[in-house]
PDB file of C-alpha atoms and ligand atoms in Angstrom:
ATOM      1  CA  UNK A   1      84.645 109.167  95.899  1.00  0.00           C
ATOM      2  CA  UNK A   2      87.789 108.070  95.342  1.00  0.00           C
ATOM      3  CA  UNK A   3      88.291 104.617  93.342  1.00  0.00           C
ATOM      4  CA  UNK A   4      91.441 102.814  92.944  1.00  0.00           C
ATOM      5  CA  UNK A   5      91.704 100.082  89.825  1.00  0.00           C
ATOM      6  CA  UNK A   6      94.383  97.668  90.236  1.00  0.00           C
ATOM      7  CA  UNK A   7      96.265  97.066  86.714  1.00  0.00           C
ATOM      8  CA  UNK A   8      98.842  94.717  85.931  1.00  0.00           C
ATOM      9  CA  UNK A   9     101.185  94.774  83.020  1.00  0.00           C
ATOM     10  CA  UNK A  10     101.476  91.348  81.500  1.00  0.00           C
ATOM     11  CA  UNK A  11     103.252  89.728  78.683  1.00  0.00           C
ATOM     12  CA  UNK A  12     101.136  89.670  75.443  1.00  0.00           C
ATOM     13  CA  UNK A  13      98.923  86.813  75.300  1.00  0.00           C
ATOM     14  CA  UNK A  14      99.912  85.826  72.106  1.00  0.00           C
ATOM     15  CA  UNK A  15     103.914  85.873  72.891  1.00  0.00           C
ATOM     16  CA  UNK A  16     105.892  82.860  73.153  1.00  0.00           C
ATOM     17  CA  UNK A  17     106.589  82.775  76.764  1.00  0.00           C
ATOM     18  CA  UNK A  18     109.746  80.715  78.453  1.00  0.00           C
ATOM     19  CA  UNK A  19     110.459  80.311  82.045  1.00  0.00           C
ATOM     20  CA  UNK A  20     114.119  81.082  83.429  1.00  0.00           C
ATOM     21  CA  UNK A  21     115.138  79.786  86.801  1.00  0.00           C
ATOM     22  CA  UNK A  22     111.385  79.395  87.806  1.00  0.00           C
ATOM     23  CA  UNK A  23     110.204  82.703  86.722  1.00  0.00           C
ATOM     24  CA  UNK A  24     108.276  83.991  83.474  1.00  0.00           C
ATOM     25  CA  UNK A  25     111.091  85.941  81.216  1.00  0.00           C
ATOM     26  CA  UNK A  26     108.903  89.100  81.014  1.00  0.00           C
ATOM     27  CA  UNK A  27     112.019  91.028  79.318  1.00  0.00           C
ATOM     28  CA  UNK A  28     111.956  89.374  76.014  1.00  0.00           C
ATOM     29  CA  UNK A  29     108.324  89.728  75.402  1.00  0.00           C
ATOM     30  CA  UNK A  30     105.939  92.619  74.253  1.00  0.00           C
ATOM     31  CA  UNK A  31     104.023  93.653  77.473  1.00  0.00           C
ATOM     32  CA  UNK A  32     100.373  95.056  77.538  1.00  0.00           C
ATOM     33  CA  UNK A  33      97.669  96.316  79.931  1.00  0.00           C
ATOM     34  CA  UNK A  34      96.063  93.120  81.533  1.00  0.00           C
ATOM     35  CA  UNK A  35      92.637  92.375  79.433  1.00  0.00           C
ATOM     36  CA  UNK A  36      90.395  92.072  82.506  1.00  0.00           C
ATOM     37  CA  UNK A  37      91.773  95.337  84.062  1.00  0.00           C
ATOM     38  CA  UNK A  38      90.696  97.058  80.765  1.00  0.00           C
ATOM     39  CA  UNK A  39      87.213  96.113  81.865  1.00  0.00           C
ATOM     40  CA  UNK A  40      87.558  97.083  85.351  1.00  0.00           C
ATOM     41  CA  UNK A  41      88.919 100.425  84.102  1.00  0.00           C
ATOM     42  CA  UNK A  42      85.906 100.796  81.533  1.00  0.00           C
ATOM     43  CA  UNK A  43      83.262  99.902  84.389  1.00  0.00           C
ATOM     44  CA  UNK A  44      84.683 102.538  86.973  1.00  0.00           C
ATOM     45  CA  UNK A  45      84.820 105.387  84.211  1.00  0.00           C
ATOM     46  CA  UNK A  46      81.223 104.556  83.195  1.00  0.00           C
ATOM     47  CA  UNK A  47      80.317 105.088  86.711  1.00  0.00           C
ATOM     48  CA  UNK A  48      82.324 108.255  87.366  1.00  0.00           C
ATOM     49  CA  UNK A  49      81.887 110.128  84.259  1.00  0.00           C
ATOM     50  CA  UNK A  50      78.202 110.937  84.525  1.00  0.00           C
ATOM     51  CA  UNK A  51      78.477 111.790  88.267  1.00  0.00           C
ATOM     52  CA  UNK A  52      81.348 114.461  87.473  1.00  0.00           C
ATOM     53  CA  UNK A  53      79.528 115.532  84.302  1.00  0.00           C
ATOM     54  CA  UNK A  54      76.671 116.218  86.733  1.00  0.00           C
ATOM     55  CA  UNK A  55      78.809 117.916  89.364  1.00  0.00           C
ATOM     56  CA  UNK A  56      80.697 120.024  86.924  1.00  0.00           C
ATOM     57  CA  UNK A  57      83.744 118.911  88.292  1.00  0.00           C
ATOM     58  CA  UNK A  58      86.065 115.911  89.041  1.00  0.00           C
ATOM     59  CA  UNK A  59      84.957 115.168  92.352  1.00  0.00           C
ATOM     60  CA  UNK A  60      85.110 111.624  91.887  1.00  0.00           C
ATOM     61  CA  UNK A  61      88.720 110.211  91.042  1.00  0.00           C
ATOM     62  CA  UNK A  62      89.954 107.294  89.284  1.00  0.00           C
ATOM     63  CA  UNK A  63      93.434 106.263  90.392  1.00  0.00           C
ATOM     64  CA  UNK A  64      95.248 103.279  88.678  1.00  0.00           C
ATOM     65  CA  UNK A  65      97.326 101.187  91.049  1.00  0.00           C
ATOM     66  CA  UNK A  66     100.334  99.044  89.986  1.00  0.00           C
ATOM     67  CA  UNK A  67     102.950  96.832  91.420  1.00  0.00           C
ATOM     68  CA  UNK A  68     105.761  96.150  88.667  1.00  0.00           C
ATOM     69  CA  UNK A  69     108.709  97.435  86.923  1.00  0.00           C
ATOM     70  CA  UNK A  70     109.331 100.780  85.661  1.00  0.00           C
ATOM     71  CA  UNK A  71     108.184  99.872  82.141  1.00  0.00           C
ATOM     72  CA  UNK A  72     104.697  99.054  83.698  1.00  0.00           C
ATOM     73  CA  UNK A  73     103.999 102.584  83.245  1.00  0.00           C
ATOM     74  CA  UNK A  74     103.619 101.863  79.550  1.00  0.00           C
ATOM     75  CA  UNK A  75     100.589  99.869  80.372  1.00  0.00           C
ATOM     76  CA  UNK A  76      99.362 102.404  82.870  1.00  0.00           C
ATOM     77  CA  UNK A  77      99.552 104.965  80.099  1.00  0.00           C
ATOM     78  CA  UNK A  78      96.991 103.035  78.343  1.00  0.00           C
ATOM     79  CA  UNK A  79      94.603 103.192  81.296  1.00  0.00           C
ATOM     80  CA  UNK A  80      94.965 106.939  81.756  1.00  0.00           C
ATOM     81  CA  UNK A  81      94.307 107.446  78.017  1.00  0.00           C
ATOM     82  CA  UNK A  82      91.084 105.687  78.249  1.00  0.00           C
ATOM     83  CA  UNK A  83      90.216 108.162  81.243  1.00  0.00           C
ATOM     84  CA  UNK A  84      91.546 107.601  84.331  1.00  0.00           C
ATOM     85  CA  UNK A  85      92.719 110.611  86.354  1.00  0.00           C
ATOM     86  CA  UNK A  86      96.217 109.525  87.659  1.00  0.00           C
ATOM     87  CA  UNK A  87      98.212 106.588  88.849  1.00  0.00           C
ATOM     88  CA  UNK A  88     100.434 105.033  91.139  1.00  0.00           C
ATOM     89  CA  UNK A  89     103.164 102.506  90.497  1.00  0.00           C
ATOM     90  CA  UNK A  90     105.150 100.979  93.120  1.00  0.00           C
ATOM     91  CA  UNK A  91     108.280  99.984  91.488  1.00  0.00           C
ATOM     92  CA  UNK A  92     111.339  98.603  93.540  1.00  0.00           C
ATOM     93  CA  UNK A  93     114.062  96.218  92.629  1.00  0.00           C
ATOM     94  CA  UNK A  94     113.418  94.313  96.019  1.00  0.00           C
ATOM     95  CA  UNK A  95     109.833  93.315  94.685  1.00  0.00           C
ATOM     96  CA  UNK A  96     111.540  91.121  92.069  1.00  0.00           C
ATOM     97  CA  UNK A  97     110.118  87.319  92.616  1.00  0.00           C
ATOM     98  CA  UNK A  98     107.179  88.409  94.891  1.00  0.00           C
ATOM     99  CA  UNK A  99     104.612  85.769  95.103  1.00  0.00           C
ATOM    100  CA  UNK A 100     100.571  86.818  95.419  1.00  0.00           C
ATOM    101  CA  UNK A 101     101.032  87.393  99.272  1.00  0.00           C
ATOM    102  CA  UNK A 102     103.713  89.939  98.963  1.00  0.00           C
ATOM    103  CA  UNK A 103     102.226  91.561  95.876  1.00  0.00           C
ATOM    104  CA  UNK A 104      98.858  91.935  97.787  1.00  0.00           C
ATOM    105  CA  UNK A 105     100.644  93.053 100.872  1.00  0.00           C
ATOM    106  CA  UNK A 106     101.989  96.106  98.918  1.00  0.00           C
ATOM    107  CA  UNK A 107      98.871  97.059  96.999  1.00  0.00           C
ATOM    108  CA  UNK A 108      97.007  96.895 100.270  1.00  0.00           C
ATOM    109  CA  UNK A 109      99.180  99.172 101.951  1.00  0.00           C
ATOM    110  CA  UNK A 110      98.969 101.799  99.187  1.00  0.00           C
ATOM    111  CA  UNK A 111      95.283 101.414  99.280  1.00  0.00           C
ATOM    112  CA  UNK A 112      94.834 101.690 103.014  1.00  0.00           C
ATOM    113  CA  UNK A 113      97.324 104.784 103.057  1.00  0.00           C
ATOM    114  CA  UNK A 114      95.205 106.259 100.059  1.00  0.00           C
ATOM    115  CA  UNK A 115      91.778 106.810 101.427  1.00  0.00           C
ATOM    116  CA  UNK A 116      89.890 104.973  98.660  1.00  0.00           C
ATOM    117  CA  UNK A 117      85.976 104.167  98.838  1.00  0.00           C
ATOM    118  CA  UNK A 118      86.313 101.374  96.373  1.00  0.00           C
ATOM    119  CA  UNK A 119      88.756  99.248  94.664  1.00  0.00           C
ATOM    120  CA  UNK A 120      88.371  97.512  91.275  1.00  0.00           C
ATOM    121  CA  UNK A 121      90.411  94.659  89.590  1.00  0.00           C
ATOM    122  CA  UNK A 122      90.039  92.231  86.914  1.00  0.00           C
ATOM    123  CA  UNK A 123      89.162  88.688  88.008  1.00  0.00           C
ATOM    124  CA  UNK A 124      92.430  87.430  86.880  1.00  0.00           C
ATOM    125  CA  UNK A 125      95.849  88.341  85.197  1.00  0.00           C
ATOM    126  CA  UNK A 126      96.485  86.639  81.888  1.00  0.00           C
ATOM    127  CA  UNK A 127      99.954  85.599  82.838  1.00  0.00           C
ATOM    128  CA  UNK A 128      99.974  84.106  86.351  1.00  0.00           C
ATOM    129  CA  UNK A 129      96.033  83.574  86.530  1.00  0.00           C
ATOM    130  CA  UNK A 130      96.009  82.780  90.254  1.00  0.00           C
ATOM    131  CA  UNK A 131      92.595  84.942  90.713  1.00  0.00           C
ATOM    132  CA  UNK A 132      93.663  85.616  94.300  1.00  0.00           C
ATOM    133  CA  UNK A 133      94.712  89.304  94.609  1.00  0.00           C
ATOM    134  CA  UNK A 134      91.360  90.721  94.582  1.00  0.00           C
ATOM    135  CA  UNK A 135      90.425  88.301  97.599  1.00  0.00           C
ATOM    136  CA  UNK A 136      93.837  88.925  99.257  1.00  0.00           C
ATOM    137  CA  UNK A 137      93.353  92.784  99.072  1.00  0.00           C
ATOM    138  CA  UNK A 138      89.841  92.432 100.716  1.00  0.00           C
ATOM    139  CA  UNK A 139      91.040  90.297 103.637  1.00  0.00           C
ATOM    140  CA  UNK A 140      93.933  92.451 104.379  1.00  0.00           C
ATOM    141  CA  UNK A 141      91.861  95.699 104.176  1.00  0.00           C
ATOM    142  CA  UNK A 142      88.983  93.947 106.063  1.00  0.00           C
ATOM    143  CA  UNK A 143      86.670  94.889 103.314  1.00  0.00           C
ATOM    144  CA  UNK A 144      83.861  93.168 101.686  1.00  0.00           C
ATOM    145  CA  UNK A 145      84.777  91.473  98.193  1.00  0.00           C
ATOM    146  CA  UNK A 146      82.130  91.136  95.557  1.00  0.00           C
ATOM    147  CA  UNK A 147      83.497  88.721  93.112  1.00  0.00           C
ATOM    148  CA  UNK A 148      82.678  88.018  89.428  1.00  0.00           C
ATOM    149  CA  UNK A 149      80.822  91.123  88.686  1.00  0.00           C
ATOM    150  CA  UNK A 150      78.908  91.470  85.473  1.00  0.00           C
ATOM    151  CA  UNK A 151      77.041  94.678  86.528  1.00  0.00           C
ATOM    152  CA  UNK A 152      77.900  97.126  89.166  1.00  0.00           C
ATOM    153  CA  UNK A 153      75.616  99.813  90.827  1.00  0.00           C
ATOM    154  CA  UNK A 154      76.752 102.240  93.393  1.00  0.00           C
ATOM    155  CA  UNK A 155      74.525 104.022  95.809  1.00  0.00           C
ATOM    156  CA  UNK A 156      76.582 107.196  96.805  1.00  0.00           C
ATOM    157  CA  UNK A 157      73.956 108.294  99.331  1.00  0.00           C
ATOM    158  CA  UNK A 158      73.667 104.819 100.715  1.00  0.00           C
ATOM    159  CA  UNK A 159      77.301 104.336 100.654  1.00  0.00           C
ATOM    160  CA  UNK A 160      76.747 100.751  99.216  1.00  0.00           C
ATOM    161  CA  UNK A 161      77.866  98.980  96.148  1.00  0.00           C
ATOM    162  CA  UNK A 162      75.507  96.125  94.428  1.00  0.00           C
ATOM    163  CA  UNK A 163      76.554  93.596  91.829  1.00  0.00           C
ATOM    164  CA  UNK A 164      75.164  91.042  89.584  1.00  0.00           C
ATOM    165  CA  UNK A 165      77.227  88.199  90.352  1.00  0.00           C
ATOM    166  CA  UNK A 166      77.622  85.852  87.438  1.00  0.00           C
ATOM    167  CA  UNK A 167      78.237  81.996  88.097  1.00  0.00           C
ATOM    168  CA  UNK A 168      77.376  78.728  86.130  1.00  0.00           C
ATOM    169  CA  UNK A 169      74.274  78.475  88.116  1.00  0.00           C
ATOM    170  CA  UNK A 170      72.961  81.840  87.465  1.00  0.00           C
ATOM    171  CA  UNK A 171      72.976  85.482  88.639  1.00  0.00           C
ATOM    172  CA  UNK A 172      73.544  86.660  92.195  1.00  0.00           C
ATOM    173  CA  UNK A 173      72.751  90.155  93.223  1.00  0.00           C
ATOM    174  CA  UNK A 174      74.863  91.215  96.102  1.00  0.00           C
ATOM    175  CA  UNK A 175      75.720  93.942  97.937  1.00  0.00           C
ATOM    176  CA  UNK A 176      77.997  95.797 100.432  1.00  0.00           C
ATOM    177  CA  UNK A 177      78.635  98.620 102.473  1.00  0.00           C
ATOM    178  CA  UNK A 178      81.580 100.804 101.604  1.00  0.00           C
ATOM    179  CA  UNK A 179      84.938 100.514 101.326  1.00  0.00           C
ATOM    180  CA  UNK A 180      84.689  97.365  99.322  1.00  0.00           C
ATOM    181  CA  UNK A 181      86.649  95.591  96.583  1.00  0.00           C
ATOM    182  CA  UNK A 182      85.005  94.395  93.413  1.00  0.00           C
ATOM    183  CA  UNK A 183      86.258  92.165  90.759  1.00  0.00           C
ATOM    184  CA  UNK A 184      84.779  92.123  87.543  1.00  0.00           C
ATOM    185  CA  UNK A 185      84.301  89.787  84.361  1.00  0.00           C
ATOM    186  CA  UNK A 186      84.688  90.400  80.667  1.00  0.00           C
ATOM    187  CA  UNK A 187      81.217  90.237  80.126  1.00  0.00           C
ATOM    188  CA  UNK A 188      80.724  93.449  82.108  1.00  0.00           C
ATOM    189  CA  UNK A 189      81.298  95.922  79.197  1.00  0.00           C
ATOM    190  CA  UNK A 190      83.161  96.319  76.110  1.00  0.00           C
ATOM    191  CA  UNK A 191      86.100  98.695  76.776  1.00  0.00           C
ATOM    192  CA  UNK A 192      86.621 101.851  75.006  1.00  0.00           C
ATOM    193  CA  UNK A 193      89.526 102.214  72.548  1.00  0.00           C
ATOM    194  CA  UNK A 194      91.364 105.427  73.935  1.00  0.00           C
ATOM    195  CA  UNK A 195      90.961 108.487  71.685  1.00  0.00           C
ATOM    196  CA  UNK A 196      93.447 110.647  70.322  1.00  0.00           C
ATOM    197  CA  UNK A 197      92.615 113.452  72.700  1.00  0.00           C
ATOM    198  CA  UNK A 198      92.673 110.906  75.573  1.00  0.00           C
ATOM    199  CA  UNK A 199      96.354 109.678  74.478  1.00  0.00           C
ATOM    200  CA  UNK A 200      97.497 113.204  74.284  1.00  0.00           C
ATOM    201  CA  UNK A 201      95.868 114.023  77.939  1.00  0.00           C
ATOM    202  CA  UNK A 202      97.459 111.053  79.390  1.00  0.00           C
ATOM    203  CA  UNK A 203     101.003 112.287  78.601  1.00  0.00           C
ATOM    204  CA  UNK A 204     100.218 114.986  81.069  1.00  0.00           C
ATOM    205  CA  UNK A 205      98.791 112.854  83.908  1.00  0.00           C
ATOM    206  CA  UNK A 206     100.677 111.970  86.818  1.00  0.00           C
ATOM    207  CA  UNK A 207     102.000 108.520  87.430  1.00  0.00           C
ATOM    208  CA  UNK A 208     103.180 108.835  91.142  1.00  0.00           C
ATOM    209  CA  UNK A 209     106.147 106.071  91.353  1.00  0.00           C
ATOM    210  CA  UNK A 210     106.788 104.867  94.804  1.00  0.00           C
ATOM    211  CA  UNK A 211     109.737 102.779  96.297  1.00  0.00           C
ATOM    212  CA  UNK A 212     108.951 100.319  98.885  1.00  0.00           C
ATOM    213  CA  UNK A 213     110.413 102.813 101.482  1.00  0.00           C
ATOM    214  CA  UNK A 214     108.174 105.449 100.479  1.00  0.00           C
ATOM    215  CA  UNK A 215     105.256 103.158 100.826  1.00  0.00           C
ATOM    216  CA  UNK A 216     106.470 102.143 104.238  1.00  0.00           C
ATOM    217  CA  UNK A 217     107.376  98.339 103.562  1.00  0.00           C
ATOM    218  CA  UNK A 218     110.664  96.727 104.422  1.00  0.00           C
ATOM    219  CA  UNK A 219     112.267  95.168 101.541  1.00  0.00           C
ATOM    220  CA  UNK A 220     112.717  91.851 103.757  1.00  0.00           C
ATOM    221  CA  UNK A 221     108.730  91.491 103.757  1.00  0.00           C
ATOM    222  CA  UNK A 222     108.446  91.089 100.027  1.00  0.00           C
ATOM    223  CA  UNK A 223     110.716  89.580  97.187  1.00  0.00           C
ATOM    224  CA  UNK A 224     111.490  86.166  96.694  1.00  0.00           C
ATOM    225  CA  UNK A 225     112.907  85.468  99.898  1.00  0.00           C
ATOM    226  CA  UNK A 226     109.834  86.489 101.704  1.00  0.00           C
ATOM    227  CA  UNK A 227     107.329  84.643  99.282  1.00  0.00           C
ATOM    228  CA  UNK A 228     105.672  81.672 100.595  1.00  0.00           C
ATOM    229  CA  UNK A 229     105.458  79.989  97.298  1.00  0.00           C
ATOM    230  CA  UNK A 230     108.361  78.952  95.275  1.00  0.00           C
ATOM    231  CA  UNK A 231     108.430  77.445  91.554  1.00  0.00           C
ATOM    232  CA  UNK A 232     109.997  74.225  92.147  1.00  0.00           C
ATOM    233  CA  UNK A 233     110.136  73.503  88.184  1.00  0.00           C
ATOM    234  CA  UNK A 234     108.656  73.983  84.862  1.00  0.00           C
ATOM    235  CA  UNK A 235     108.665  72.123  81.613  1.00  0.00           C
ATOM    236  CA  UNK A 236     107.341  73.493  78.335  1.00  0.00           C
ATOM    237  CA  UNK A 237     104.073  71.906  77.174  1.00  0.00           C
ATOM    238  CA  UNK A 238     104.922  68.941  74.605  1.00  0.00           C
ATOM    239  CA  UNK A 239     103.966  69.881  71.237  1.00  0.00           C
ATOM    240  CA  UNK A 240     100.546  68.883  69.824  1.00  0.00           C
ATOM    241  CA  UNK A 241     100.091  65.407  67.832  1.00  0.00           C
ATOM    242  CA  UNK A 242      99.440  65.491  64.218  1.00  0.00           C
ATOM    243  CA  UNK A 243      96.216  63.565  65.063  1.00  0.00           C
ATOM    244  CA  UNK A 244      94.557  60.627  63.170  1.00  0.00           C
ATOM    245  CA  UNK A 245      93.184  60.893  59.829  1.00  0.00           C
ATOM    246  CA  UNK A 246      90.623  58.164  59.142  1.00  0.00           C
ATOM    247  CA  UNK A 247      89.535  57.454  55.533  1.00  0.00           C
ATOM    248  CA  UNK A 248      85.929  56.298  55.568  1.00  0.00           C
ATOM    249  CA  UNK A 249      85.347  53.279  53.259  1.00  0.00           C
ATOM    250  CA  UNK A 250      82.356  52.276  54.945  1.00  0.00           C
ATOM    251  CA  UNK A 251      83.943  51.229  58.000  1.00  0.00           C
ATOM    252  CA  UNK A 252      84.350  54.687  59.403  1.00  0.00           C
ATOM    253  CA  UNK A 253      82.155  54.227  62.417  1.00  0.00           C
ATOM    254  CA  UNK A 254      83.970  51.295  63.472  1.00  0.00           C
ATOM    255  CA  UNK A 255      87.173  53.062  63.219  1.00  0.00           C
ATOM    256  CA  UNK A 256      85.857  55.932  65.265  1.00  0.00           C
ATOM    257  CA  UNK A 257      84.715  53.467  68.026  1.00  0.00           C
ATOM    258  CA  UNK A 258      87.819  51.775  68.149  1.00  0.00           C
ATOM    259  CA  UNK A 259      89.555  55.104  68.603  1.00  0.00           C
ATOM    260  CA  UNK A 260      87.515  56.152  71.273  1.00  0.00           C
ATOM    261  CA  UNK A 261      87.714  52.553  73.023  1.00  0.00           C
ATOM    262  CA  UNK A 262      91.839  53.155  72.449  1.00  0.00           C
ATOM    263  CA  UNK A 263      91.654  56.182  74.288  1.00  0.00           C
ATOM    264  CA  UNK A 264      89.390  54.998  76.878  1.00  0.00           C
ATOM    265  CA  UNK A 265      86.791  57.507  76.198  1.00  0.00           C
ATOM    266  CA  UNK A 266      83.780  55.149  75.804  1.00  0.00           C
TER     267      UNK A 266
HETATM  268  C1  FAD B   1     107.241  82.193  93.642  1.00  0.00           C
HETATM  269  C2  FAD B   1     106.788  83.292  92.429  1.00  0.00           C
HETATM  270  C3  FAD B   1     107.643  84.095  92.190  1.00  0.00           C
HETATM  271  C4  FAD B   1     106.879  85.251  91.269  1.00  0.00           C
HETATM  272  N1  FAD B   1     107.992  86.116  90.879  1.00  0.00           N
HETATM  273  C5  FAD B   1     107.498  87.044  89.978  1.00  0.00           C
HETATM  274  C6  FAD B   1     108.624  88.050  89.555  1.00  0.00           C
HETATM  275  O1  FAD B   1     109.776  88.089  89.814  1.00  0.00           O
HETATM  276  N2  FAD B   1     107.885  89.036  88.701  1.00  0.00           N
HETATM  277  C7  FAD B   1     106.695  89.180  88.413  1.00  0.00           C
HETATM  278  O2  FAD B   1     105.970  89.989  87.753  1.00  0.00           O
HETATM  279  N3  FAD B   1     105.654  88.263  88.905  1.00  0.00           N
HETATM  280  C8  FAD B   1     106.079  87.172  89.692  1.00  0.00           C
HETATM  281  N4  FAD B   1     105.231  86.574  90.191  1.00  0.00           N
HETATM  282  C9  FAD B   1     104.004  86.413  89.946  1.00  0.00           C
HETATM  283  C10 FAD B   1     103.192  87.403  91.040  1.00  0.00           C
HETATM  284  O3  FAD B   1     103.370  86.891  91.999  1.00  0.00           O
HETATM  285  C11 FAD B   1     101.794  87.486  90.614  1.00  0.00           C
HETATM  286  O4  FAD B   1     101.493  88.024  89.192  1.00  0.00           O
HETATM  287  C12 FAD B   1     101.220  88.111  91.429  1.00  0.00           C
HETATM  288  O5  FAD B   1     101.000  87.451  92.692  1.00  0.00           O
HETATM  289  C13 FAD B   1      99.595  88.540  90.932  1.00  0.00           C
HETATM  290  O6  FAD B   1      99.010  87.253  90.757  1.00  0.00           O
HETATM  291  P1  FAD B   1      98.385  87.206  89.513  1.00  0.00           P
HETATM  292  O7  FAD B   1      99.149  87.743  88.472  1.00  0.00           O
HETATM  293  O8  FAD B   1      97.939  85.488  89.360  1.00  0.00           O
HETATM  294  O9  FAD B   1      96.915  87.744  89.649  1.00  0.00           O
HETATM  295  P2  FAD B   1      95.363  87.442  89.746  1.00  0.00           P
HETATM  296  O10 FAD B   1      95.245  87.534  90.934  1.00  0.00           O
HETATM  297  O11 FAD B   1      94.967  86.616  88.849  1.00  0.00           O
HETATM  298  O12 FAD B   1      95.051  88.995  89.327  1.00  0.00           O
HETATM  299  C14 FAD B   1      93.375  89.632  89.375  1.00  0.00           C
HETATM  300  C15 FAD B   1      93.476  91.112  89.384  1.00  0.00           C
HETATM  301  O13 FAD B   1      94.461  91.511  90.502  1.00  0.00           O
HETATM  302  C16 FAD B   1      95.003  92.528  90.048  1.00  0.00           C
HETATM  303  N5  FAD B   1      96.520  92.381  90.120  1.00  0.00           N
HETATM  304  C17 FAD B   1      97.471  91.469  89.968  1.00  0.00           C
HETATM  305  N6  FAD B   1      98.634  91.571  90.131  1.00  0.00           N
HETATM  306  C18 FAD B   1      98.846  92.998  90.236  1.00  0.00           C
HETATM  307  C19 FAD B   1      99.761  93.707  90.348  1.00  0.00           C
HETATM  308  N7  FAD B   1     101.063  93.635  90.273  1.00  0.00           N
HETATM  309  N8  FAD B   1      99.649  95.159  90.406  1.00  0.00           N
HETATM  310  C20 FAD B   1      98.193  95.510  90.568  1.00  0.00           C
HETATM  311  N9  FAD B   1      97.120  94.975  90.303  1.00  0.00           N
HETATM  312  C21 FAD B   1      97.483  93.714  90.187  1.00  0.00           C
HETATM  313  C22 FAD B   1      94.680  92.991  88.739  1.00  0.00           C
HETATM  314  O14 FAD B   1      93.291  93.847  88.859  1.00  0.00           O
HETATM  315  C23 FAD B   1      94.221  91.440  88.049  1.00  0.00           C
HETATM  316  O15 FAD B   1      93.056  91.649  87.257  1.00  0.00           O
HETATM  317  C24 FAD B   1     105.669  85.198  91.124  1.00  0.00           C
HETATM  318  C25 FAD B   1     104.901  84.164  91.655  1.00  0.00           C
HETATM  319  C26 FAD B   1     105.522  83.321  92.333  1.00  0.00           C
HETATM  320  C27 FAD B   1     104.611  82.182  92.934  1.00  0.00           C
END
């Protein structure tokens, strides 16, 4: 079985972010592997490692797939040090400004050409937070998409994948024939910390960096000019008010009600 995990390098969640000309300034902040993608990697490793151990070989492989600048290889190395076998990074100056449609086009092409049986994603990235890439991949590939997975089971003989789908109303069990796209939530597991051995091993693992030409996509099909969405403007969130401190000298309840009425909350 060949499994791909889509991983994205994102600005550190705690970093102060700013927009420049409608784009997030990624250069000026520390970058990390998207949190939710770590859960996807962990889940896939938990599926594959026992199978490989039983087979005594790396018959089942885990490939990380990312689209981003060259520096995204730093985030990829973290995933490799967790235990993924290898990685593909699509990096090309023409990709700058690509929106979700363009991003999914590139990722879907690599997946289609790679002969994968399963693709795992996080449910969302912590920067753009559109939560659309997994669905777009499934649509472009013509594969089933199982979303919000809180548990995943793969039936190799039946070529099926089954998930527990966590919703606000309860848990749904859903299954699909392979190939399929699965997106996971953060409650699915506790991602491992890379071990020293894993970090050293990751240094020798292959990151296959591909240009758009080698992926087989014209530069005119991606990037800002080919994107369907455009950021028209962005304003910084206003600083928070200090809040109102009410001294209770017997009339605290009244003051509280007055405050709620003034805010039209009652
Ligand atoms: C007009 C416009 C211009 C933009 N310009 C830029 C730009 O110049 N540079 C830039 O970096 N971003 C840019 N973006 C943001 C970029 O399009 C989104 O980051 C991308 O479409 C993915 O959306 P998302 O991050 O919300 O992913 P989500 O749909 O929230 O992500 C879900 C999952 O999909 C997978 N995934 C998402 N993105 C990738 C990826 N790149 N590689 C591998 N797996 C992935 C991960 O598994 C992730 O957990 C732009 C967006 C718009 C609308």
